[in-house]
Structure formats: structure tokens, C-alpha cells
Amino acid sequence: FVVFKGFIGLRHLEHVLKEPLCRLGAIVDVAPAGAGLAKKHSCPIYTTVPDMMTVINSGQLKVDGAILATPTSTHVPLGLLLVEAGVHVIIEKPLSVDTTSGKELVAAAASGAQILVGHHRRFNPYLREAYQYLKLINSEKLGQILAFQGVWSVLKPLSYFEIPWRREIGSGGPILTNLIHEIDCLRYLFGDIIRVYAEEGPKTRSHEVEETVACTFKFASGMVGTLVLTDAAASPFGWEAATGENPDIARTGLPCYTVLGTKGSITIPELTRFHYDSYPATEGHWLNDIESDTSLATSIDDVPPFTLQLKHFVDVIKGAAQPSCSGLEGLKNIIVLEAVEKSMRFQLPVFMSDA
């Protein structure tokens, strides 16, 4: 494996080093810190992809898979170099900065090299349990799913924005950086999104990127949903805080998603179901005490999603599995993301066909 190190690259590097199925073959990093890491782990260091490709083509370095954890604007050009050389690659989300370049990358990978888009939440035990619950037993326990509501809310420190691209439209902002995760979760749980409407909230910083956005979604199934997204609010509500998935963010265990159905509702990630099961069908309603059930959460384990994602990537490289989130799936997320941005800009609902 070769790791292209950006902000999230250190987490990937940590998991590669711990995984018996993987061996760190090289690090590609333009920053001086990369040389120190390479020395520490006794592997080659390259500052550019062409430099590494020259060594690969000479037969001096064998690379089965690469982890591309670099700024979003570099995903397509670097990804093209890798997949065109037949190197399988994990590309950190989002796949690309726009659908046009994303389509080019997906098409290039069709010749053989596999792309696994780094939507690691698909490997989070909480999301997998929610997926199984919604897909397998929702008609019995939830009835018809009518709506969804969610929130992703954190307060990012000013130091976070000292890196210029995080302040710039087209590379930074919570829509491109964080909403992409939520979109993938929604599509994974509920299917395709066909229409969006987004409204921008107030700004508290002097940056050009958005800080707060409220979105509504219409799904192909007919259900609707809302999501509030902000990186400027002091809040314990969000996926990372709810699950403890990110070791740098304190776990709160508070729900960040709620799914509303005709027979019951469920909170995610802790999987508490609210219902009127003890009442006859015609008497279970708002005038009676609602009941709750927490038994669904008993099967949750604590294996890090990055570990499970890496093991899955090894299976993909071996041909034993298809990517859980393929390049095409990652591209569909970009289409929804662009629709959100377009809606926010023009203050109109946007269909995916018009994004």
C-alpha cells in the first residue's frame, strides 16, 4: 500500500500499519513531515505521483493499492494517474469537486482498476445495524417510513481555517467537506434522492464559504427529510459525537438522526425505537403513553470503521468483493451535493436531473 498523506492520511496510515493484511510500501507527501514519517516506518518517500510512478514502472516498487487522502481538488488528477496505471485506490470523500471531472475518473477506472470512495461510515456498526433494521424489518416495526430528520453540528476552531483551501469556495466549507458524508448515509439508508432545497444560514466568520445550511430532501420512495448542517455552533449533536467514531471528538451518545414511520420511529445511532405495540392498532396514538425499546443496540461492536474499510479494500483488490461505495456511488453523492449548492445559490428547489 502507498498512502498519499493529507489531513486524514495519518488515520489511514495508522490503520495500514496495524493491519496484518497490509504492508506500507511508500508515502507520498509534499510536506516536510512526510520524510520523518517515512524514516520512522522504514519506507520510501516521494513528493509527487510521477516520481513514484517512475519507480513503479522500473519494477523497484510494487503497489497493489493506494489511499488517496489529499485535498479534494487533487482527487481526480491523482486518481487518474493511479487507475490508468492499474493501481486500485481508496479515494477519500468527496470523489471530486464536480460531476464532470468525477465522470472522467469513473470512466477511467472502468478499464480494470477499482475505486473505493472513502465513505467510511458505511462500515460503521451503528449505520450497518440501522441499514439492516430499515431494510429487513421496517414494515413490521416502523410501518411506512414517512420522514427523516437529522443534524450535523460542531464548532470548528479558528486554527482549522489556517489552511487556505478550507476557507475557499470549491474546496472548503461544510457542504463539500461534511455534508457529503450525510448524503451518502441518507442514500445508503433510504435510496436515491430526487429533489433538494437548501437555505444558507448566517455567517460568523469572514470566510467566503458557507457555515450553516438547512436542507430538505425528497426521496424516490416518496419519503421526505430535513437536515441542518453547521460548523459554527457549540453543539453535541452530530455523527462523530454520537458514535465516538472520531477519537478527536468526545462522544456524547446523543442521537443525530430520527426516522419517522406509521408504526414507530427510531433514533440513530443508538437505535432506540418508539412505538405503541402494547395497544390495539386503532388505539395506539398520541393520546396514549408511547413506549420505547433499546434492544436493537445490543449487537453493536467497537471495531473502527477505518479498519473494516481497509479489510474490505483488500478483498476488493483480491477480486473477492465489489466496492461498498464504488466510484459511481461516490459520483451520485456529488450530483446531490451540486444540487444542494445550486439550490442554495438560486434559492429554488433542484431536481437531480437538473443539477
mmCIF file of C-alpha atoms in Angstrom:
data_model
loop_
_atom_site.group_PDB
_atom_site.id
_atom_site.type_symbol
_atom_site.label_atom_id
_atom_site.label_comp_id
_atom_site.label_asym_id
_atom_site.label_seq_id
_atom_site.Cartn_x
_atom_site.Cartn_y
_atom_site.Cartn_z
ATOM 1 C CA PHE A 1 0.000 0.000 0.000
ATOM 2 C CA VAL A 2 1.025 3.582 -0.616
ATOM 3 C CA VAL A 3 -0.527 6.404 1.407
ATOM 4 C CA PHE A 4 -0.915 9.890 -0.053
ATOM 5 C CA LYS A 5 -0.924 11.865 3.148
ATOM 6 C CA GLY A 6 -3.231 14.764 3.793
ATOM 7 C CA PHE A 7 -5.107 15.738 6.967
ATOM 8 C CA ILE A 8 -6.918 12.404 7.239
ATOM 9 C CA GLY A 9 -3.927 10.476 5.900
ATOM 10 C CA LEU A 10 -2.454 9.928 9.358
ATOM 11 C CA ARG A 11 -5.538 7.961 10.389
ATOM 12 C CA HIS A 12 -5.282 5.816 7.275
ATOM 13 C CA LEU A 13 -1.573 5.326 7.904
ATOM 14 C CA GLU A 14 -2.236 4.179 11.462
ATOM 15 C CA HIS A 15 -4.707 1.532 10.276
ATOM 16 C CA VAL A 16 -2.435 0.298 7.465
ATOM 17 C CA LEU A 17 0.379 -0.191 9.976
ATOM 18 C CA LYS A 18 -1.893 -2.166 12.319
ATOM 19 C CA GLU A 19 -3.491 -4.358 9.648
ATOM 20 C CA PRO A 20 -1.740 -7.740 9.152
ATOM 21 C CA LEU A 21 -3.103 -7.975 5.595
ATOM 22 C CA CYS A 22 -1.309 -4.787 4.553
ATOM 23 C CA ARG A 23 2.246 -3.561 4.229
ATOM 24 C CA LEU A 24 3.176 0.100 3.930
ATOM 25 C CA GLY A 25 5.123 0.392 0.681
ATOM 26 C CA ALA A 26 5.585 4.153 0.434
ATOM 27 C CA ILE A 27 4.336 7.572 1.474
ATOM 28 C CA VAL A 28 3.692 10.407 -0.977
ATOM 29 C CA ASP A 29 3.713 13.791 0.738
ATOM 30 C CA VAL A 30 4.841 17.239 -0.365
ATOM 31 C CA ALA A 31 5.144 18.400 3.247
ATOM 32 C CA PRO A 32 8.456 18.020 5.111
ATOM 33 C CA ALA A 33 6.726 15.961 7.816
ATOM 34 C CA GLY A 34 6.289 13.148 5.317
ATOM 35 C CA ALA A 35 10.012 12.453 5.250
ATOM 36 C CA GLY A 36 10.043 11.981 9.005
ATOM 37 C CA LEU A 37 7.141 9.541 8.851
ATOM 38 C CA ALA A 38 8.786 7.562 6.055
ATOM 39 C CA LYS A 39 12.020 7.329 8.046
ATOM 40 C CA LYS A 40 10.124 6.265 11.155
ATOM 41 C CA HIS A 41 8.355 3.462 9.289
ATOM 42 C CA SER A 42 11.294 2.493 7.049
ATOM 43 C CA CYS A 43 9.569 3.100 3.730
ATOM 44 C CA PRO A 44 10.312 5.271 0.668
ATOM 45 C CA ILE A 45 9.034 8.850 0.468
ATOM 46 C CA TYR A 46 8.014 10.611 -2.731
ATOM 47 C CA THR A 47 6.900 14.200 -3.125
ATOM 48 C CA THR A 48 4.978 13.703 -6.393
ATOM 49 C CA VAL A 49 2.970 10.924 -8.018
ATOM 50 C CA PRO A 50 5.044 10.988 -11.237
ATOM 51 C CA ASP A 51 8.188 10.375 -9.146
ATOM 52 C CA MET A 52 6.571 7.340 -7.566
ATOM 53 C CA MET A 53 5.190 6.087 -10.889
ATOM 54 C CA THR A 54 8.691 6.177 -12.377
ATOM 55 C CA VAL A 55 9.918 3.867 -9.617
ATOM 56 C CA ILE A 56 6.893 1.579 -10.013
ATOM 57 C CA ASN A 57 7.398 1.355 -13.779
ATOM 58 C CA SER A 58 11.053 0.465 -13.253
ATOM 59 C CA GLY A 59 9.995 -2.516 -11.141
ATOM 60 C CA GLN A 60 11.667 -1.233 -7.973
ATOM 61 C CA LEU A 61 8.351 -0.674 -6.143
ATOM 62 C CA LYS A 62 5.230 -2.849 -6.222
ATOM 63 C CA VAL A 63 1.956 -1.212 -5.274
ATOM 64 C CA ASP A 64 -1.319 -3.146 -5.078
ATOM 65 C CA GLY A 65 -3.406 -0.360 -3.604
ATOM 66 C CA ALA A 66 -3.189 3.333 -2.811
ATOM 67 C CA ILE A 67 -5.005 5.504 -0.285
ATOM 68 C CA LEU A 68 -5.561 8.999 -1.621
ATOM 69 C CA ALA A 69 -6.128 11.284 1.371
ATOM 70 C CA THR A 70 -5.315 14.645 -0.178
ATOM 71 C CA PRO A 71 -7.253 17.908 -0.774
ATOM 72 C CA THR A 72 -10.405 17.366 -2.832
ATOM 73 C CA SER A 73 -9.145 19.342 -5.809
ATOM 74 C CA THR A 74 -6.364 16.763 -6.296
ATOM 75 C CA HIS A 75 -8.557 13.653 -6.214
ATOM 76 C CA VAL A 76 -9.279 13.459 -9.934
ATOM 77 C CA PRO A 77 -5.825 14.284 -11.367
ATOM 78 C CA LEU A 78 -4.037 11.996 -8.902
ATOM 79 C CA GLY A 79 -6.721 9.342 -9.152
ATOM 80 C CA LEU A 80 -6.400 9.290 -12.942
ATOM 81 C CA LEU A 81 -2.658 8.687 -12.719
ATOM 82 C CA LEU A 82 -3.231 5.755 -10.388
ATOM 83 C CA VAL A 83 -6.154 3.968 -12.035
ATOM 84 C CA GLU A 84 -4.663 4.392 -15.514
ATOM 85 C CA ALA A 85 -1.591 2.580 -14.165
ATOM 86 C CA GLY A 86 -3.817 -0.207 -12.856
ATOM 87 C CA VAL A 87 -3.487 0.718 -9.168
ATOM 88 C CA HIS A 88 -6.613 0.132 -7.061
ATOM 89 C CA VAL A 89 -7.363 3.151 -4.888
ATOM 90 C CA ILE A 90 -9.318 4.374 -1.895
ATOM 91 C CA ILE A 91 -10.198 7.980 -2.677
ATOM 92 C CA GLU A 92 -11.246 9.985 0.346
ATOM 93 C CA LYS A 93 -14.629 11.609 0.044
ATOM 94 C CA PRO A 94 -15.719 13.531 -1.863
ATOM 95 C CA LEU A 95 -14.759 11.749 -5.063
ATOM 96 C CA SER A 96 -14.319 15.032 -6.941
ATOM 97 C CA VAL A 97 -15.130 18.728 -6.823
ATOM 98 C CA ASP A 98 -17.763 18.380 -9.581
ATOM 99 C CA THR A 99 -19.662 15.799 -11.604
ATOM 100 C CA THR A 100 -17.794 16.488 -14.861
ATOM 101 C CA SER A 101 -14.368 15.563 -13.509
ATOM 102 C CA GLY A 102 -15.892 12.779 -11.411
ATOM 103 C CA LYS A 103 -17.346 11.157 -14.523
ATOM 104 C CA GLU A 104 -13.910 11.258 -16.161
ATOM 105 C CA LEU A 105 -12.370 9.440 -13.217
ATOM 106 C CA VAL A 106 -15.129 6.809 -13.031
ATOM 107 C CA ALA A 107 -14.816 6.158 -16.767
ATOM 108 C CA ALA A 108 -11.037 5.746 -16.494
ATOM 109 C CA ALA A 109 -11.452 3.166 -13.722
ATOM 110 C CA ALA A 110 -13.829 1.096 -15.846
ATOM 111 C CA SER A 111 -10.833 -0.489 -17.591
ATOM 112 C CA GLY A 112 -9.896 -2.563 -14.551
ATOM 113 C CA ALA A 113 -8.607 -0.666 -11.510
ATOM 114 C CA GLN A 114 -11.213 -0.387 -8.751
ATOM 115 C CA ILE A 115 -12.167 2.787 -6.896
ATOM 116 C CA LEU A 116 -13.452 2.613 -3.329
ATOM 117 C CA VAL A 117 -14.691 6.023 -2.236
ATOM 118 C CA GLY A 118 -13.796 6.661 1.400
ATOM 119 C CA HIS A 119 -17.304 6.941 2.802
ATOM 120 C CA HIS A 120 -16.158 5.003 5.850
ATOM 121 C CA ARG A 121 -19.465 5.383 7.691
ATOM 122 C CA ARG A 122 -20.783 2.548 5.527
ATOM 123 C CA PHE A 123 -18.554 0.372 7.705
ATOM 124 C CA ASN A 124 -19.691 1.877 10.999
ATOM 125 C CA PRO A 125 -21.510 -0.818 13.030
ATOM 126 C CA TYR A 126 -24.216 1.659 14.036
ATOM 127 C CA LEU A 127 -25.023 2.565 10.445
ATOM 128 C CA ARG A 128 -24.883 -1.072 9.359
ATOM 129 C CA GLU A 129 -27.310 -2.044 12.123
ATOM 130 C CA ALA A 130 -29.622 0.797 11.107
ATOM 131 C CA TYR A 131 -29.378 -0.310 7.474
ATOM 132 C CA GLN A 132 -30.279 -3.903 8.321
ATOM 133 C CA TYR A 133 -33.154 -2.756 10.504
ATOM 134 C CA LEU A 134 -34.601 -0.396 7.911
ATOM 135 C CA LYS A 135 -34.169 -2.810 5.016
ATOM 136 C CA LEU A 136 -35.283 -6.036 6.675
ATOM 137 C CA ILE A 137 -37.924 -5.345 9.330
ATOM 138 C CA ASN A 138 -39.127 -1.778 8.888
ATOM 139 C CA SER A 139 -42.557 -2.802 7.568
ATOM 140 C CA GLU A 140 -43.264 -4.743 10.773
ATOM 141 C CA LYS A 141 -41.712 -2.405 13.330
ATOM 142 C CA LEU A 142 -41.830 1.012 11.652
ATOM 143 C CA GLY A 143 -44.598 0.651 9.089
ATOM 144 C CA GLN A 144 -44.332 3.035 6.167
ATOM 145 C CA ILE A 145 -41.367 5.356 6.559
ATOM 146 C CA LEU A 146 -42.646 8.891 6.108
ATOM 147 C CA ALA A 147 -39.835 11.220 7.047
ATOM 148 C CA PHE A 148 -36.325 11.723 8.327
ATOM 149 C CA GLN A 149 -34.716 14.499 10.328
ATOM 150 C CA GLY A 150 -31.036 14.977 11.062
ATOM 151 C CA VAL A 151 -28.410 17.343 12.343
ATOM 152 C CA TRP A 152 -24.652 17.651 11.975
ATOM 153 C CA SER A 153 -23.427 20.463 14.183
ATOM 154 C CA VAL A 154 -19.941 21.250 15.517
ATOM 155 C CA LEU A 155 -17.826 24.262 16.380
ATOM 156 C CA LYS A 156 -14.590 24.179 14.412
ATOM 157 C CA PRO A 157 -11.681 26.144 15.943
ATOM 158 C CA LEU A 158 -10.183 29.121 14.139
ATOM 159 C CA SER A 159 -6.953 27.166 13.742
ATOM 160 C CA TYR A 160 -8.810 24.766 11.435
ATOM 161 C CA PHE A 161 -9.133 27.554 8.879
ATOM 162 C CA GLU A 162 -5.463 28.484 8.847
ATOM 163 C CA ILE A 163 -5.180 26.140 5.853
ATOM 164 C CA PRO A 164 -6.294 28.364 2.935
ATOM 165 C CA TRP A 165 -8.347 25.823 0.938
ATOM 166 C CA ARG A 166 -10.676 25.313 3.908
ATOM 167 C CA ARG A 167 -11.816 28.940 3.570
ATOM 168 C CA GLU A 168 -12.346 28.863 -0.201
ATOM 169 C CA ILE A 169 -15.397 28.015 -2.273
ATOM 170 C CA GLY A 170 -14.790 24.919 -4.357
ATOM 171 C CA SER A 171 -12.597 23.191 -1.796
ATOM 172 C CA GLY A 172 -13.748 24.104 1.721
ATOM 173 C CA GLY A 173 -16.962 24.641 3.659
ATOM 174 C CA PRO A 174 -19.203 22.129 5.439
ATOM 175 C CA ILE A 175 -21.200 21.301 2.292
ATOM 176 C CA LEU A 176 -18.231 19.885 0.406
ATOM 177 C CA THR A 177 -16.297 18.696 3.470
ATOM 178 C CA ASN A 178 -19.012 17.366 5.759
ATOM 179 C CA LEU A 179 -22.417 17.238 4.056
ATOM 180 C CA ILE A 180 -21.037 14.698 1.593
ATOM 181 C CA HIS A 181 -20.904 12.169 4.479
ATOM 182 C CA GLU A 182 -24.529 12.840 5.396
ATOM 183 C CA ILE A 183 -25.681 12.498 1.783
ATOM 184 C CA ASP A 184 -24.004 9.118 1.498
ATOM 185 C CA CYS A 185 -25.632 7.973 4.743
ATOM 186 C CA LEU A 186 -29.063 9.109 3.530
ATOM 187 C CA ARG A 187 -28.701 7.403 0.153
ATOM 188 C CA TYR A 188 -27.353 4.256 1.820
ATOM 189 C CA LEU A 189 -30.298 4.097 4.241
ATOM 190 C CA PHE A 190 -33.187 5.431 2.170
ATOM 191 C CA GLY A 191 -32.281 5.177 -1.527
ATOM 192 C CA ASP A 192 -31.978 7.794 -4.215
ATOM 193 C CA ILE A 193 -32.697 11.454 -3.586
ATOM 194 C CA ILE A 194 -34.683 13.084 -6.397
ATOM 195 C CA ARG A 195 -35.071 16.708 -5.225
ATOM 196 C CA VAL A 196 -33.403 19.072 -2.766
ATOM 197 C CA TYR A 197 -33.911 22.553 -1.400
ATOM 198 C CA ALA A 198 -31.237 24.345 0.613
ATOM 199 C CA GLU A 199 -31.169 27.602 2.547
ATOM 200 C CA GLU A 200 -27.977 29.242 3.824
ATOM 201 C CA GLY A 201 -27.843 30.465 7.397
ATOM 202 C CA PRO A 202 -25.930 33.394 8.918
ATOM 203 C CA LYS A 203 -22.149 33.716 8.894
ATOM 204 C CA THR A 204 -19.989 34.299 11.951
ATOM 205 C CA ARG A 205 -16.619 34.319 10.169
ATOM 206 C CA SER A 206 -15.202 36.405 7.334
ATOM 207 C CA HIS A 207 -14.644 33.433 5.007
ATOM 208 C CA GLU A 208 -16.271 33.082 1.604
ATOM 209 C CA VAL A 209 -17.510 29.544 2.296
ATOM 210 C CA GLU A 210 -20.854 28.778 3.900
ATOM 211 C CA GLU A 211 -21.116 27.908 7.606
ATOM 212 C CA THR A 212 -24.738 26.873 8.165
ATOM 213 C CA VAL A 213 -27.218 25.258 5.772
ATOM 214 C CA ALA A 214 -30.711 23.804 6.161
ATOM 215 C CA CYS A 215 -31.694 21.194 3.545
ATOM 216 C CA THR A 216 -34.891 19.384 2.634
ATOM 217 C CA PHE A 217 -34.828 16.165 0.608
ATOM 218 C CA LYS A 218 -37.385 14.254 -1.443
ATOM 219 C CA PHE A 219 -36.585 10.561 -1.963
ATOM 220 C CA ALA A 220 -37.615 8.289 -4.826
ATOM 221 C CA SER A 221 -39.623 6.258 -2.290
ATOM 222 C CA GLY A 222 -41.802 9.288 -1.574
ATOM 223 C CA MET A 223 -40.419 9.980 1.912
ATOM 224 C CA VAL A 224 -39.129 13.441 2.802
ATOM 225 C CA GLY A 225 -36.391 14.634 5.131
ATOM 226 C CA THR A 226 -34.619 17.603 6.643
ATOM 227 C CA LEU A 227 -31.019 18.129 7.685
ATOM 228 C CA VAL A 228 -29.334 21.057 9.423
ATOM 229 C CA LEU A 229 -25.597 21.372 8.897
ATOM 230 C CA THR A 230 -23.243 23.821 10.612
ATOM 231 C CA ASP A 231 -19.591 24.035 11.628
ATOM 232 C CA ALA A 232 -20.083 27.206 13.683
ATOM 233 C CA ALA A 233 -22.341 26.114 16.569
ATOM 234 C CA ALA A 234 -21.435 24.870 20.038
ATOM 235 C CA SER A 235 -23.291 21.563 19.923
ATOM 236 C CA PRO A 236 -23.097 17.880 20.954
ATOM 237 C CA PHE A 237 -25.270 16.782 18.011
ATOM 238 C CA GLY A 238 -23.530 15.078 15.113
ATOM 239 C CA TRP A 239 -22.429 11.672 13.861
ATOM 240 C CA GLU A 240 -18.907 11.773 15.280
ATOM 241 C CA ALA A 241 -20.103 12.865 18.725
ATOM 242 C CA ALA A 242 -22.973 10.385 18.670
ATOM 243 C CA THR A 243 -20.831 7.352 17.807
ATOM 244 C CA GLY A 244 -17.356 8.207 19.088
ATOM 245 C CA GLU A 245 -16.113 7.326 15.608
ATOM 246 C CA ASN A 246 -13.521 10.121 15.558
ATOM 247 C CA PRO A 247 -11.124 9.748 18.515
ATOM 248 C CA ASP A 248 -10.509 13.512 18.493
ATOM 249 C CA ILE A 249 -14.184 14.321 19.155
ATOM 250 C CA ALA A 250 -15.699 13.494 22.547
ATOM 251 C CA ARG A 251 -18.545 11.004 22.437
ATOM 252 C CA THR A 252 -21.938 12.208 23.667
ATOM 253 C CA GLY A 253 -24.141 9.286 22.619
ATOM 254 C CA LEU A 254 -26.918 11.709 21.656
ATOM 255 C CA PRO A 255 -28.962 10.894 18.536
ATOM 256 C CA CYS A 256 -28.294 12.774 15.315
ATOM 257 C CA TYR A 257 -30.878 11.101 13.017
ATOM 258 C CA THR A 258 -34.548 10.294 13.581
ATOM 259 C CA VAL A 259 -36.607 8.125 11.249
ATOM 260 C CA LEU A 260 -40.388 8.522 11.454
ATOM 261 C CA GLY A 261 -42.787 5.729 10.468
ATOM 262 C CA THR A 262 -46.501 4.961 10.750
ATOM 263 C CA LYS A 263 -45.913 2.148 13.302
ATOM 264 C CA GLY A 264 -42.873 3.525 15.070
ATOM 265 C CA SER A 265 -39.883 5.790 14.997
ATOM 266 C CA ILE A 266 -36.215 5.091 15.530
ATOM 267 C CA THR A 267 -33.258 7.210 16.555
ATOM 268 C CA ILE A 268 -29.805 6.715 15.073
ATOM 269 C CA PRO A 269 -27.134 5.797 16.030
ATOM 270 C CA GLU A 270 -28.257 4.390 19.380
ATOM 271 C CA LEU A 271 -31.241 2.602 17.736
ATOM 272 C CA THR A 272 -33.990 3.387 20.218
ATOM 273 C CA ARG A 273 -37.425 2.568 18.805
ATOM 274 C CA PHE A 274 -40.582 4.374 19.952
ATOM 275 C CA HIS A 275 -43.927 2.671 19.397
ATOM 276 C CA TYR A 276 -47.434 1.760 20.601
ATOM 277 C CA ASP A 277 -47.018 -2.038 20.346
ATOM 278 C CA SER A 278 -48.960 -2.747 23.568
ATOM 279 C CA TYR A 279 -52.108 -1.125 22.236
ATOM 280 C CA PRO A 280 -54.583 -2.449 19.664
ATOM 281 C CA ALA A 281 -53.919 -0.968 16.227
ATOM 282 C CA THR A 282 -56.713 1.574 16.460
ATOM 283 C CA GLU A 283 -55.741 2.741 19.967
ATOM 284 C CA GLY A 284 -52.027 3.383 19.517
ATOM 285 C CA HIS A 285 -51.910 7.136 19.101
ATOM 286 C CA TRP A 286 -50.797 10.405 20.653
ATOM 287 C CA LEU A 287 -53.325 10.271 23.496
ATOM 288 C CA ASN A 288 -51.591 7.177 24.928
ATOM 289 C CA ASP A 289 -48.179 6.728 26.519
ATOM 290 C CA ILE A 290 -45.561 5.927 23.918
ATOM 291 C CA GLU A 291 -43.196 3.014 24.634
ATOM 292 C CA SER A 292 -39.509 2.609 23.855
ATOM 293 C CA ASP A 293 -37.230 -0.298 23.006
ATOM 294 C CA THR A 294 -33.414 -0.249 23.155
ATOM 295 C CA SER A 295 -32.756 -3.932 22.424
ATOM 296 C CA LEU A 296 -31.517 -3.278 18.892
ATOM 297 C CA ALA A 297 -28.261 -1.774 20.135
ATOM 298 C CA THR A 298 -27.067 -4.936 21.884
ATOM 299 C CA SER A 299 -25.187 -6.254 18.828
ATOM 300 C CA ILE A 300 -23.042 -3.146 18.269
ATOM 301 C CA ASP A 301 -19.274 -3.750 18.391
ATOM 302 C CA ASP A 302 -16.422 -1.269 18.591
ATOM 303 C CA VAL A 303 -14.279 -2.212 15.577
ATOM 304 C CA PRO A 304 -13.182 1.103 13.968
ATOM 305 C CA PRO A 305 -14.859 1.767 10.589
ATOM 306 C CA PHE A 306 -11.459 2.573 9.048
ATOM 307 C CA THR A 307 -10.285 -0.938 9.979
ATOM 308 C CA LEU A 308 -13.314 -2.548 8.348
ATOM 309 C CA GLN A 309 -12.980 -0.328 5.295
ATOM 310 C CA LEU A 310 -9.323 -1.307 4.876
ATOM 311 C CA LYS A 311 -10.121 -5.027 5.155
ATOM 312 C CA HIS A 312 -12.851 -4.560 2.563
ATOM 313 C CA PHE A 313 -10.380 -2.774 0.268
ATOM 314 C CA VAL A 314 -8.052 -5.767 0.489
ATOM 315 C CA ASP A 315 -10.948 -8.005 -0.602
ATOM 316 C CA VAL A 316 -11.656 -5.622 -3.477
ATOM 317 C CA ILE A 317 -8.011 -5.771 -4.605
ATOM 318 C CA LYS A 318 -8.106 -9.578 -4.462
ATOM 319 C CA GLY A 319 -11.302 -9.648 -6.512
ATOM 320 C CA ALA A 320 -13.270 -11.169 -3.638
ATOM 321 C CA ALA A 321 -15.652 -8.212 -3.275
ATOM 322 C CA GLN A 322 -17.073 -5.271 -5.157
ATOM 323 C CA PRO A 323 -16.550 -1.808 -3.634
ATOM 324 C CA SER A 324 -19.139 -0.994 -0.995
ATOM 325 C CA CYS A 325 -19.077 2.595 -2.241
ATOM 326 C CA SER A 326 -17.905 2.498 -5.850
ATOM 327 C CA GLY A 327 -16.790 5.405 -7.959
ATOM 328 C CA LEU A 328 -20.298 5.541 -9.433
ATOM 329 C CA GLU A 329 -21.863 5.676 -5.952
ATOM 330 C CA GLY A 330 -19.454 8.443 -4.997
ATOM 331 C CA LEU A 331 -20.408 10.297 -8.176
ATOM 332 C CA LYS A 332 -24.117 10.098 -7.310
ATOM 333 C CA ASN A 333 -23.301 11.766 -3.994
ATOM 334 C CA ILE A 334 -21.555 14.585 -5.880
ATOM 335 C CA ILE A 335 -24.655 15.075 -8.042
ATOM 336 C CA VAL A 336 -26.771 15.555 -4.907
ATOM 337 C CA LEU A 337 -24.115 17.840 -3.433
ATOM 338 C CA GLU A 338 -24.117 20.042 -6.533
ATOM 339 C CA ALA A 339 -27.909 20.201 -6.380
ATOM 340 C CA VAL A 340 -27.673 21.463 -2.784
ATOM 341 C CA GLU A 341 -25.148 24.128 -3.790
ATOM 342 C CA LYS A 342 -27.261 25.175 -6.779
ATOM 343 C CA SER A 343 -30.412 25.355 -4.673
ATOM 344 C CA MET A 344 -28.681 27.459 -2.036
ATOM 345 C CA ARG A 345 -27.295 29.808 -4.682
ATOM 346 C CA PHE A 346 -30.562 30.345 -6.596
ATOM 347 C CA GLN A 347 -32.939 29.792 -3.647
ATOM 348 C CA LEU A 348 -35.004 27.271 -5.614
ATOM 349 C CA PRO A 349 -35.716 23.525 -5.332
ATOM 350 C CA VAL A 350 -33.491 21.469 -7.640
ATOM 351 C CA PHE A 351 -34.230 18.059 -9.166
ATOM 352 C CA MET A 352 -31.269 15.700 -9.609
ATOM 353 C CA SER A 353 -31.918 15.702 -13.358
ATOM 354 C CA ASP A 354 -31.357 19.475 -13.343
ATOM 355 C CA ALA A 355 -28.298 19.534 -11.053
#
